[in-house]
Amino acid sequence: MSPARGPRVVLGVAGGIAAYKAAVLLRELTESGHDVTVVPTAASERFVGRATFEALSGHPVATDVWTGAEQVPHVRLGRHADLVVVAPATADLLARAAHGLADDLLTNVLLTATCPVLLAPAMHTEMWQHPAVQDNVALLRSRGVTVLEPASGRLTGADTGPGRLPEPSEIAAACRRLLGSGARRGDLAGRRVVVSAGGTREPLDPVRFLGNRSSGRQGVALAAAAAARGARVTLVAAHLEVPAPSAVHVVPVGTALELREAVLAAAAGADAVVMAAAVADFRPATRAESKIKKSEDPARDPVVVLERNPDVLAELVATRSTGTGTGTTSAGGGTGARGPVLVGFAAETGDASGSVLQHGRAKLARKGCDLLVLNEVGEGRGFATATNEVVLLGADGTERTVPESSKDVVADAVWDAVVPMLTAITPQVPETPETGAP
Ligand code: CTP
């Protein structure tokens, strides 16, 4: 990699309607410092003209091996790339890549690339689910190629289903992950993890609720990072402002009580649970059946009485220490002594009674989890200013500061801290098969 120029990325674009989204991905990659050369297929030029890619990348664009042949582009591009990403990857492109065809520049680049390769498929649901396509995907994955799951949703026509190209921001995050984390690839393979994300809403009446400002971005980044590292991920999602990653199982929830139920159910058999959600500590003691109205007499305006919500993280810790409740877990190793690795989040401010770190350490001890992701808020630091750092506090006394970073980087740092804990307390091969009786 050339640090002066930023990571070199080859962006392949195959001939599907989603090719227009490749321009957005290209923009995102170049703006974050990547040096991108676009290699479209001839068919993709029916959707997006090469001038768009040349202007946005600052590099000439070719589809065949004959243009600029004196520079042997089919070998040079693949050999010098730090990452090759193809978005969209059509059924035809997947087939040609899987079977080693070399009939245009992009397939030649795929054969000469020694760097990580990421394919983002997009096609109609029937095509994606066809055994021929699935076999090609399996073959590519068996060779170490990262093939993203397509998103579900509206396709080109009126039909909906799996086959949509994941959002360009999601593909860009997957690119960054592959570029930055060669050693991390697959280190969560065979693991089942649960991530809670977003903010719960506690209804007052049919139209009003008590909520919080959590967008769910950090939890979504954690889920995406875990999936990219090979885990099977359940994302318990409370009112996300961002789309959930396509490769995870999403359980939508509304209130803290619903979140509790979903997290405890998913935690059974999980290797790690990361509680990134902002769970309301209180809910209105009563929920009005109809909209609460003003009364004639202001003195008779309603007073909201709050009731405490259960502390889900504390419950997970308690369940783990008694070895009950969340069922048999691979992390328990059959002894019942330990359950999943438990990670909490805390947004704290320093005050007269202690510094942020002191409050974080106290919360870690109080909660009894294995890792606390501590986020300083207030005093000019916080969500709006993005000047906060994250400190990872381990129950074993370890402390790691992640300097001001994107949520993807924080997510990988959290999993970096979790992975050794998994090795220490869980058998690599679960003692109880997940699919059947012992
Ligand atoms: N949490 C939870 N259940 C709750 C509240 C919080 O599981 N009812 C989890 C959060 O998801 C987070 C961690 O606990 O991972 C810490 O959340 P925080 O609100 O900081 O903790 P509290 O114990 O509520 O502490 P405080 O009194 O400082 O609000």
Short mmCIF file of C-alpha atoms and ligand atoms in Angstrom, two decimals:
data_model
loop_
_atom_site.label_atom_id
_atom_site.label_comp_id
_atom_site.label_asym_id
_atom_site.label_seq_id
_atom_site.Cartn_x
_atom_site.Cartn_y
_atom_site.Cartn_z
CA MET A 1 0.00 0.00 0.00
CA SER A 2 1.22 3.46 -0.79
CA PRO A 3 0.55 5.68 2.26
CA ALA A 4 1.09 8.86 0.27
CA ARG A 5 -1.71 7.99 -2.13
CA GLY A 6 -4.00 6.13 0.20
CA PRO A 7 -5.03 2.53 -0.28
CA ARG A 8 -5.35 1.49 -3.90
CA VAL A 9 -8.76 0.12 -4.70
CA VAL A 10 -10.02 -1.36 -7.95
CA LEU A 11 -13.76 -0.84 -8.19
CA GLY A 12 -15.31 -3.30 -10.62
CA VAL A 13 -18.77 -2.47 -11.93
CA ALA A 14 -20.84 -5.18 -13.61
CA GLY A 15 -23.83 -4.67 -15.88
CA GLY A 16 -26.85 -4.30 -13.62
CA ILE A 17 -29.21 -1.47 -12.92
CA ALA A 18 -27.51 -0.92 -9.53
CA ALA A 19 -24.41 0.22 -11.43
CA TYR A 20 -25.49 3.81 -10.77
CA LYS A 21 -24.87 3.22 -7.06
CA ALA A 22 -21.23 2.44 -7.88
CA ALA A 23 -20.79 6.17 -8.52
CA VAL A 24 -21.87 6.91 -4.94
CA LEU A 25 -19.55 4.21 -3.59
CA LEU A 26 -16.71 5.63 -5.69
CA ARG A 27 -17.36 9.08 -4.28
CA GLU A 28 -17.37 7.79 -0.72
CA LEU A 29 -14.13 5.87 -1.23
CA THR A 30 -12.26 8.73 -2.89
CA GLU A 31 -13.45 11.24 -0.30
CA SER A 32 -12.09 9.03 2.46
CA GLY A 33 -8.65 9.00 0.83
CA HIS A 34 -8.73 5.87 -1.31
CA ASP A 35 -7.08 5.86 -4.72
CA VAL A 36 -9.73 4.19 -6.87
CA THR A 37 -9.48 2.87 -10.40
CA VAL A 38 -12.80 1.86 -11.89
CA VAL A 39 -13.00 -1.20 -14.12
CA PRO A 40 -16.49 -1.55 -15.56
CA THR A 41 -17.68 -4.41 -17.70
CA ALA A 42 -18.82 -3.54 -21.21
CA ALA A 43 -22.42 -4.29 -20.22
CA SER A 44 -22.27 -1.85 -17.28
CA GLU A 45 -21.58 0.97 -19.73
CA ARG A 46 -25.16 0.61 -20.88
CA PHE A 47 -26.12 1.87 -17.42
CA VAL A 48 -23.36 4.35 -16.48
CA GLY A 49 -21.02 6.00 -18.95
CA ARG A 50 -17.28 5.88 -18.39
CA ALA A 51 -17.00 9.66 -18.21
CA THR A 52 -18.78 9.55 -14.84
CA PHE A 53 -16.25 7.11 -13.43
CA GLU A 54 -13.29 8.91 -15.00
CA ALA A 55 -14.35 12.25 -13.57
CA LEU A 56 -15.07 10.90 -10.09
CA SER A 57 -11.95 8.71 -9.87
CA GLY A 58 -9.46 10.92 -11.68
CA HIS A 59 -8.24 7.87 -13.62
CA PRO A 60 -8.87 6.67 -17.15
CA VAL A 61 -11.35 3.85 -17.46
CA ALA A 62 -11.15 0.80 -19.69
CA THR A 63 -13.19 -2.35 -20.00
CA ASP A 64 -10.87 -4.48 -22.14
CA VAL A 65 -7.27 -5.63 -21.89
CA TRP A 66 -6.25 -3.94 -25.15
CA THR A 67 -6.59 -0.30 -24.06
CA GLY A 68 -3.16 0.90 -22.90
CA ALA A 69 -1.84 -2.61 -23.53
CA GLU A 70 1.76 -1.36 -23.26
CA GLN A 71 1.17 -1.00 -19.50
CA VAL A 72 -0.23 -4.54 -19.22
CA PRO A 73 -3.17 -3.24 -17.20
CA HIS A 74 -4.73 -6.63 -16.48
CA VAL A 75 -1.68 -7.63 -14.45
CA ARG A 76 -0.66 -4.22 -13.09
CA LEU A 77 -4.06 -3.33 -11.64
CA GLY A 78 -4.61 -6.64 -9.86
CA ARG A 79 -1.06 -6.89 -8.57
CA HIS A 80 -0.90 -3.37 -7.16
CA ALA A 81 -4.37 -3.20 -5.65
CA ASP A 82 -4.88 -3.28 -1.89
CA LEU A 83 -8.49 -4.27 -2.45
CA VAL A 84 -10.71 -5.24 -5.37
CA VAL A 85 -14.40 -4.58 -4.85
CA VAL A 86 -17.09 -5.36 -7.41
CA ALA A 87 -20.38 -3.53 -6.91
CA PRO A 88 -22.74 -4.54 -8.29
CA ALA A 89 -21.67 -8.11 -8.99
CA THR A 90 -24.20 -9.65 -11.37
CA ALA A 91 -25.00 -13.37 -11.73
CA ASP A 92 -22.88 -13.36 -14.88
CA LEU A 93 -19.92 -11.72 -13.15
CA LEU A 94 -20.13 -14.16 -10.22
CA ALA A 95 -20.13 -17.07 -12.66
CA ARG A 96 -17.17 -15.74 -14.62
CA ALA A 97 -15.24 -15.04 -11.40
CA ALA A 98 -16.04 -18.45 -9.92
CA HIS A 99 -14.92 -20.29 -13.03
CA GLY A 100 -11.81 -18.28 -13.76
CA LEU A 101 -12.91 -16.77 -17.07
CA ALA A 102 -10.72 -13.95 -18.34
CA ASP A 103 -12.68 -12.40 -21.16
CA ASP A 104 -12.48 -8.74 -20.13
CA LEU A 105 -10.33 -6.47 -17.98
CA LEU A 106 -12.33 -6.96 -14.76
CA THR A 107 -12.16 -10.76 -14.82
CA ASN A 108 -8.43 -10.53 -15.59
CA VAL A 109 -7.97 -8.25 -12.59
CA LEU A 110 -9.84 -10.73 -10.41
CA LEU A 111 -7.44 -13.46 -11.52
CA THR A 112 -4.30 -11.43 -10.89
CA ALA A 113 -5.37 -9.85 -7.58
CA THR A 114 -3.44 -11.05 -4.55
CA CYS A 115 -5.29 -8.68 -2.21
CA PRO A 116 -8.69 -9.16 -0.52
CA VAL A 117 -11.62 -9.31 -2.94
CA LEU A 118 -15.10 -8.14 -2.02
CA LEU A 119 -18.13 -8.85 -4.19
CA ALA A 120 -21.46 -7.11 -3.62
CA PRO A 121 -24.09 -9.02 -5.59
CA ALA A 122 -27.27 -7.43 -6.91
CA MET A 123 -29.89 -9.18 -9.03
CA HIS A 124 -33.48 -10.31 -9.00
CA THR A 125 -34.46 -12.64 -6.17
CA GLU A 126 -35.03 -15.63 -8.46
CA MET A 127 -31.56 -15.23 -9.92
CA TRP A 128 -29.91 -14.81 -6.49
CA GLN A 129 -31.64 -17.90 -5.15
CA HIS A 130 -30.90 -20.06 -8.21
CA PRO A 131 -28.67 -23.00 -7.28
CA ALA A 132 -26.22 -22.07 -10.03
CA VAL A 133 -25.66 -18.63 -8.49
CA GLN A 134 -25.57 -19.99 -4.93
CA ASP A 135 -23.01 -22.63 -5.95
CA ASN A 136 -20.84 -19.94 -7.52
CA VAL A 137 -21.08 -17.83 -4.37
CA ALA A 138 -20.16 -20.82 -2.20
CA LEU A 139 -17.19 -21.59 -4.44
CA LEU A 140 -15.95 -18.00 -4.31
CA ARG A 141 -16.35 -17.88 -0.52
CA SER A 142 -14.48 -21.17 -0.14
CA ARG A 143 -11.56 -19.46 -1.88
CA GLY A 144 -11.54 -16.59 0.60
CA VAL A 145 -13.50 -14.07 -1.46
CA THR A 146 -15.86 -11.96 0.67
CA VAL A 147 -19.32 -12.06 -0.91
CA LEU A 148 -21.79 -9.74 0.81
CA GLU A 149 -25.37 -10.88 1.26
CA PRO A 150 -27.65 -8.73 -0.88
CA ALA A 151 -30.13 -6.56 0.97
CA SER A 152 -33.86 -7.24 0.88
CA GLY A 153 -36.20 -4.65 -0.51
CA ARG A 154 -37.53 -3.03 -3.65
CA LEU A 155 -35.91 -4.35 -6.82
CA THR A 156 -35.93 -2.78 -10.26
CA GLY A 157 -39.57 -3.43 -11.02
CA ALA A 158 -42.45 -3.68 -8.60
CA ASP A 159 -41.01 -6.82 -7.02
CA THR A 160 -39.31 -6.95 -3.65
CA GLY A 161 -37.07 -9.52 -1.99
CA PRO A 162 -33.41 -10.34 -1.42
CA GLY A 163 -31.25 -9.11 -4.27
CA ARG A 164 -30.81 -5.39 -3.70
CA LEU A 165 -27.31 -3.99 -3.70
CA PRO A 166 -26.41 -3.11 -0.07
CA GLU A 167 -26.19 0.66 0.51
CA PRO A 168 -22.92 2.20 -0.78
CA SER A 169 -22.03 3.25 2.80
CA GLU A 170 -22.35 -0.36 3.91
CA ILE A 171 -20.12 -1.57 1.07
CA ALA A 172 -17.61 1.19 1.86
CA ALA A 173 -17.53 0.08 5.50
CA ALA A 174 -16.91 -3.51 4.39
CA CYS A 175 -14.07 -2.21 2.16
CA ARG A 176 -12.48 -0.32 5.05
CA ARG A 177 -12.78 -3.39 7.21
CA LEU A 178 -11.04 -5.61 4.67
CA LEU A 179 -8.35 -3.02 4.05
CA GLY A 180 -7.63 -2.46 7.70
CA SER A 181 -8.02 -5.86 9.20
CA GLY A 182 -6.45 -8.70 7.30
CA ALA A 183 -5.72 -10.56 10.55
CA ARG A 184 -9.27 -10.13 11.78
CA ARG A 185 -10.94 -11.85 8.89
CA GLY A 186 -12.80 -14.91 10.10
CA ASP A 187 -11.80 -14.53 13.76
CA LEU A 188 -15.49 -14.73 14.74
CA ALA A 189 -16.27 -17.64 12.43
CA GLY A 190 -18.47 -20.21 14.13
CA ARG A 191 -19.54 -17.72 16.80
CA ARG A 192 -23.05 -16.50 17.51
CA VAL A 193 -23.28 -12.97 18.79
CA VAL A 194 -26.11 -10.70 19.83
CA VAL A 195 -25.99 -6.92 19.51
CA SER A 196 -28.65 -4.57 20.82
CA ALA A 197 -28.83 -1.19 19.11
CA GLY A 198 -30.85 1.99 19.00
CA GLY A 199 -33.04 3.53 21.66
CA THR A 200 -36.17 2.14 23.27
CA ARG A 201 -39.43 4.10 23.29
CA GLU A 202 -41.78 3.91 26.23
CA PRO A 203 -45.35 4.82 25.25
CA LEU A 204 -47.39 7.33 27.21
CA ASP A 205 -50.43 7.03 24.98
CA PRO A 206 -51.05 5.88 21.38
CA VAL A 207 -49.12 8.84 19.93
CA ARG A 208 -46.50 9.85 22.51
CA PHE A 209 -43.51 8.15 24.01
CA LEU A 210 -40.47 8.74 26.20
CA GLY A 211 -37.43 8.14 24.05
CA ASN A 212 -33.79 9.04 23.67
CA ARG A 213 -31.42 10.32 21.00
CA SER A 214 -29.69 7.05 20.18
CA SER A 215 -29.47 6.54 16.41
CA GLY A 216 -28.28 2.95 16.57
CA ARG A 217 -25.23 3.72 14.40
CA GLN A 218 -22.71 2.20 16.80
CA GLY A 219 -24.77 -0.95 17.31
CA VAL A 220 -25.25 -1.34 13.56
CA ALA A 221 -21.50 -0.92 13.02
CA LEU A 222 -20.87 -3.59 15.68
CA ALA A 223 -23.29 -5.98 13.99
CA ALA A 224 -21.77 -5.36 10.55
CA ALA A 225 -18.24 -5.80 11.87
CA ALA A 226 -19.12 -9.07 13.60
CA ALA A 227 -20.78 -10.40 10.44
CA ALA A 228 -17.77 -9.37 8.36
CA ARG A 229 -15.54 -11.27 10.80
CA GLY A 230 -17.57 -14.42 10.31
CA ALA A 231 -20.09 -14.38 13.19
CA ARG A 232 -23.76 -15.22 12.96
CA VAL A 233 -25.34 -12.06 14.27
CA THR A 234 -28.69 -11.27 15.84
CA LEU A 235 -29.35 -7.55 15.93
CA VAL A 236 -32.02 -6.55 18.44
CA ALA A 237 -33.02 -3.26 16.90
CA ALA A 238 -34.85 -0.52 18.75
CA HIS A 239 -35.80 2.31 16.37
CA LEU A 240 -32.69 2.54 14.21
CA GLU A 241 -32.08 5.70 12.19
CA VAL A 242 -29.77 3.79 9.84
CA PRO A 243 -30.44 0.66 7.82
CA ALA A 244 -29.51 -2.63 9.45
CA PRO A 245 -26.69 -4.55 7.75
CA SER A 246 -28.01 -7.08 5.26
CA ALA A 247 -26.11 -10.08 6.60
CA VAL A 248 -27.60 -10.11 10.10
CA HIS A 249 -30.81 -11.43 11.63
CA VAL A 250 -32.81 -8.43 12.79
CA VAL A 251 -35.32 -8.59 15.64
CA PRO A 252 -37.19 -5.28 15.78
CA VAL A 253 -38.32 -4.13 19.24
CA GLY A 254 -40.01 -1.03 20.65
CA THR A 255 -39.91 -0.87 24.43
CA ALA A 256 -37.33 -1.86 27.03
CA LEU A 257 -39.51 -4.83 28.02
CA GLU A 258 -39.64 -6.04 24.40
CA LEU A 259 -35.89 -5.54 24.11
CA ARG A 260 -35.34 -7.54 27.30
CA GLU A 261 -37.40 -10.44 25.97
CA ALA A 262 -35.63 -10.44 22.59
CA VAL A 263 -32.12 -10.14 24.05
CA LEU A 264 -32.63 -12.87 26.65
CA ALA A 265 -34.06 -15.20 23.99
CA ALA A 266 -31.21 -14.51 21.57
CA ALA A 267 -28.58 -14.78 24.32
CA ALA A 268 -29.40 -18.47 24.74
CA GLY A 269 -26.55 -20.20 22.99
CA ALA A 270 -24.74 -16.98 22.11
CA ASP A 271 -21.00 -16.51 22.56
CA ALA A 272 -21.19 -12.77 23.17
CA VAL A 273 -23.84 -10.15 23.86
CA VAL A 274 -23.05 -6.49 23.23
CA MET A 275 -25.54 -4.10 24.80
CA ALA A 276 -25.09 -1.00 22.66
CA ALA A 277 -28.76 -0.01 22.90
CA ALA A 278 -29.85 2.94 25.00
CA VAL A 279 -32.40 1.18 27.16
CA ALA A 280 -34.84 3.42 29.03
CA ASP A 281 -34.36 3.03 32.76
CA PHE A 282 -38.00 4.03 33.33
CA ARG A 283 -41.35 3.68 31.60
CA PRO A 284 -44.63 5.45 32.29
CA ALA A 285 -46.41 3.43 34.96
CA THR A 286 -49.60 3.55 32.93
CA ARG A 287 -50.19 3.77 29.21
CA ALA A 288 -53.33 5.69 28.27
CA GLU A 289 -55.57 3.83 25.84
CA SER A 290 -56.47 7.06 24.06
CA LYS A 291 -54.60 10.30 23.47
CA ILE A 292 -54.06 12.28 26.67
CA LYS A 293 -55.94 15.62 26.45
CA LYS A 294 -55.42 18.95 28.18
CA SER A 295 -57.98 19.59 30.90
CA GLU A 296 -59.81 22.89 31.41
CA ASP A 297 -58.05 23.34 34.71
CA PRO A 298 -54.24 23.33 34.40
CA ALA A 299 -54.02 22.22 38.00
CA ARG A 300 -55.53 18.93 36.85
CA ASP A 301 -52.99 18.33 34.09
CA PRO A 302 -51.63 14.81 34.26
CA VAL A 303 -48.48 13.93 36.13
CA VAL A 304 -46.41 11.15 34.62
CA VAL A 305 -45.51 8.52 37.15
CA LEU A 306 -42.54 6.41 36.13
CA GLU A 307 -41.82 2.82 36.86
CA ARG A 308 -38.41 1.18 36.67
CA ASN A 309 -37.51 -1.01 33.73
CA PRO A 310 -35.47 -4.13 34.29
CA ASP A 311 -31.73 -3.77 33.77
CA VAL A 312 -31.14 -6.20 30.93
CA LEU A 313 -27.37 -6.24 31.17
CA ALA A 314 -27.48 -6.85 34.93
CA GLU A 315 -29.96 -9.66 34.31
CA LEU A 316 -27.64 -11.26 31.73
CA VAL A 317 -24.80 -11.08 34.25
CA ALA A 318 -26.96 -12.56 37.03
CA THR A 319 -28.22 -15.32 34.76
CA ARG A 320 -24.70 -16.15 33.76
CA SER A 321 -23.39 -16.35 37.30
CA THR A 322 -26.18 -18.69 38.37
CA GLY A 323 -25.98 -20.65 35.14
CA THR A 324 -29.74 -20.41 34.59
CA GLY A 325 -32.24 -18.78 32.35
CA THR A 326 -30.62 -18.18 28.98
CA GLY A 327 -30.28 -21.89 28.37
CA THR A 328 -27.28 -23.94 27.42
CA THR A 329 -24.61 -21.79 25.90
CA SER A 330 -21.55 -22.84 24.04
CA ALA A 331 -19.76 -20.33 26.25
CA GLY A 332 -20.85 -22.29 29.28
CA GLY A 333 -18.77 -25.16 28.07
CA GLY A 334 -21.24 -27.47 29.75
CA THR A 335 -20.20 -26.35 33.22
CA GLY A 336 -22.85 -23.70 33.68
CA ALA A 337 -20.10 -21.55 35.18
CA ARG A 338 -19.93 -18.98 32.39
CA GLY A 339 -22.31 -17.72 29.77
CA PRO A 340 -21.62 -15.39 26.90
CA VAL A 341 -19.04 -12.64 27.03
CA LEU A 342 -21.00 -9.57 28.07
CA VAL A 343 -20.23 -6.06 26.87
CA GLY A 344 -21.88 -2.90 28.18
CA PHE A 345 -21.83 0.68 26.99
CA ALA A 346 -21.75 3.77 29.19
CA ALA A 347 -21.93 7.47 28.37
CA GLU A 348 -20.53 9.35 31.35
CA THR A 349 -19.50 12.83 32.42
CA GLY A 350 -16.92 13.71 35.03
CA ASP A 351 -18.17 15.46 38.17
CA ALA A 352 -17.15 16.32 41.72
CA SER A 353 -17.51 12.73 42.79
CA GLY A 354 -15.13 11.34 40.18
CA SER A 355 -13.62 11.42 36.72
CA VAL A 356 -15.20 9.78 33.67
CA LEU A 357 -12.82 6.88 34.08
CA GLN A 358 -13.65 6.48 37.76
CA HIS A 359 -17.36 6.47 36.98
CA GLY A 360 -16.73 3.99 34.19
CA ARG A 361 -14.77 1.65 36.43
CA ALA A 362 -17.47 1.88 39.10
CA LYS A 363 -20.17 1.09 36.51
CA LEU A 364 -18.17 -1.85 35.18
CA ALA A 365 -17.89 -3.26 38.71
CA ARG A 366 -21.55 -2.57 39.42
CA LYS A 367 -22.76 -4.16 36.20
CA GLY A 368 -20.39 -7.11 36.40
CA CYS A 369 -19.89 -7.36 32.63
CA ASP A 370 -16.59 -8.31 30.98
CA LEU A 371 -16.02 -5.14 29.01
CA LEU A 372 -17.41 -1.63 29.22
CA VAL A 373 -17.23 0.74 26.27
CA LEU A 374 -16.95 4.12 27.92
CA ASN A 375 -17.92 7.21 26.01
CA GLU A 376 -17.30 10.66 27.46
CA VAL A 377 -20.17 13.08 26.91
CA GLY A 378 -20.74 16.69 27.94
CA GLU A 379 -18.20 19.50 28.37
CA GLY A 380 -17.99 20.01 24.62
CA ARG A 381 -17.73 16.30 23.95
CA GLY A 382 -20.54 14.10 22.84
CA PHE A 383 -22.74 12.95 20.04
CA ALA A 384 -23.09 16.29 18.25
CA THR A 385 -19.45 17.32 18.31
CA ALA A 386 -17.98 13.87 17.61
CA THR A 387 -14.95 14.78 19.69
CA ASN A 388 -15.42 12.03 22.20
CA GLU A 389 -13.08 9.12 22.52
CA VAL A 390 -13.98 5.64 23.59
CA VAL A 391 -12.16 3.79 26.33
CA LEU A 392 -12.51 0.03 26.54
CA LEU A 393 -12.43 -1.02 30.18
CA GLY A 394 -11.87 -4.71 30.81
CA ALA A 395 -13.03 -6.45 33.98
CA ASP A 396 -9.45 -7.69 34.29
CA GLY A 397 -8.26 -4.08 34.76
CA THR A 398 -7.18 -3.51 31.16
CA GLU A 399 -7.83 -0.16 29.57
CA ARG A 400 -7.59 0.72 25.89
CA THR A 401 -8.26 4.15 24.47
CA VAL A 402 -9.63 4.30 20.94
CA PRO A 403 -8.86 7.84 19.79
CA GLU A 404 -11.55 9.81 17.97
CA SER A 405 -12.60 7.39 15.30
CA SER A 406 -15.41 6.29 13.05
CA LYS A 407 -17.96 3.90 14.49
CA ASP A 408 -16.61 1.15 12.25
CA VAL A 409 -13.19 1.51 13.83
CA VAL A 410 -14.70 1.51 17.33
CA ALA A 411 -16.72 -1.59 16.41
CA ASP A 412 -13.63 -3.49 15.32
CA ALA A 413 -11.79 -2.38 18.46
CA VAL A 414 -14.61 -3.80 20.59
CA TRP A 415 -14.50 -7.15 18.78
CA ASP A 416 -10.69 -7.11 19.00
CA ALA A 417 -11.15 -6.98 22.78
CA VAL A 418 -13.90 -9.62 22.81
CA VAL A 419 -12.13 -12.23 20.64
CA PRO A 420 -9.45 -13.17 23.23
CA MET A 421 -12.14 -13.40 25.91
CA LEU A 422 -14.02 -15.91 23.77
CA THR A 423 -10.94 -18.06 23.41
CA ALA A 424 -10.28 -17.92 27.13
CA ILE A 425 -13.70 -18.93 28.33
CA THR A 426 -15.37 -20.87 25.55
CA PRO A 427 -14.59 -24.06 23.75
CA GLN A 428 -13.89 -23.44 20.07
CA VAL A 429 -16.33 -26.22 19.18
CA PRO A 430 -19.65 -25.96 21.02
CA GLU A 431 -20.31 -29.07 23.10
CA THR A 432 -24.00 -29.03 22.24
CA PRO A 433 -24.81 -28.91 18.55
CA GLU A 434 -27.06 -25.94 17.90
CA THR A 435 -29.31 -27.82 15.59
CA GLY A 436 -30.28 -30.83 17.59
CA ALA A 437 -30.21 -32.90 20.71
CA PRO A 438 -26.91 -33.61 22.46
N1 CTP B 1 -28.79 -1.22 30.14
C1 CTP B 1 -29.64 -2.30 30.22
N2 CTP B 1 -30.87 -2.17 30.76
C2 CTP B 1 -31.29 -0.98 31.24
C3 CTP B 1 -30.42 0.14 31.17
C4 CTP B 1 -29.18 -0.01 30.61
O1 CTP B 1 -29.24 -3.39 29.78
N3 CTP B 1 -32.51 -0.88 31.75
C5 CTP B 1 -27.44 -1.41 29.57
C6 CTP B 1 -27.14 -0.50 28.40
O2 CTP B 1 -27.47 -1.12 27.17
C7 CTP B 1 -25.64 -0.27 28.54
C8 CTP B 1 -25.38 -0.41 30.03
O3 CTP B 1 -26.51 -1.07 30.56
O4 CTP B 1 -24.91 -1.30 27.90
C9 CTP B 1 -25.18 0.89 30.75
O5 CTP B 1 -26.28 1.75 30.50
P1 CTP B 1 -26.48 3.02 31.43
O6 CTP B 1 -27.76 3.67 31.07
O7 CTP B 1 -25.23 3.84 31.38
O8 CTP B 1 -26.53 2.28 32.83
P2 CTP B 1 -27.36 2.52 34.08
O9 CTP B 1 -27.16 1.30 34.93
O10 CTP B 1 -28.75 2.87 33.72
O11 CTP B 1 -26.60 3.70 34.78
P3 CTP B 1 -27.03 5.19 35.09
O12 CTP B 1 -27.65 5.10 36.43
O13 CTP B 1 -25.72 5.89 35.08
O14 CTP B 1 -27.97 5.61 34.00
#
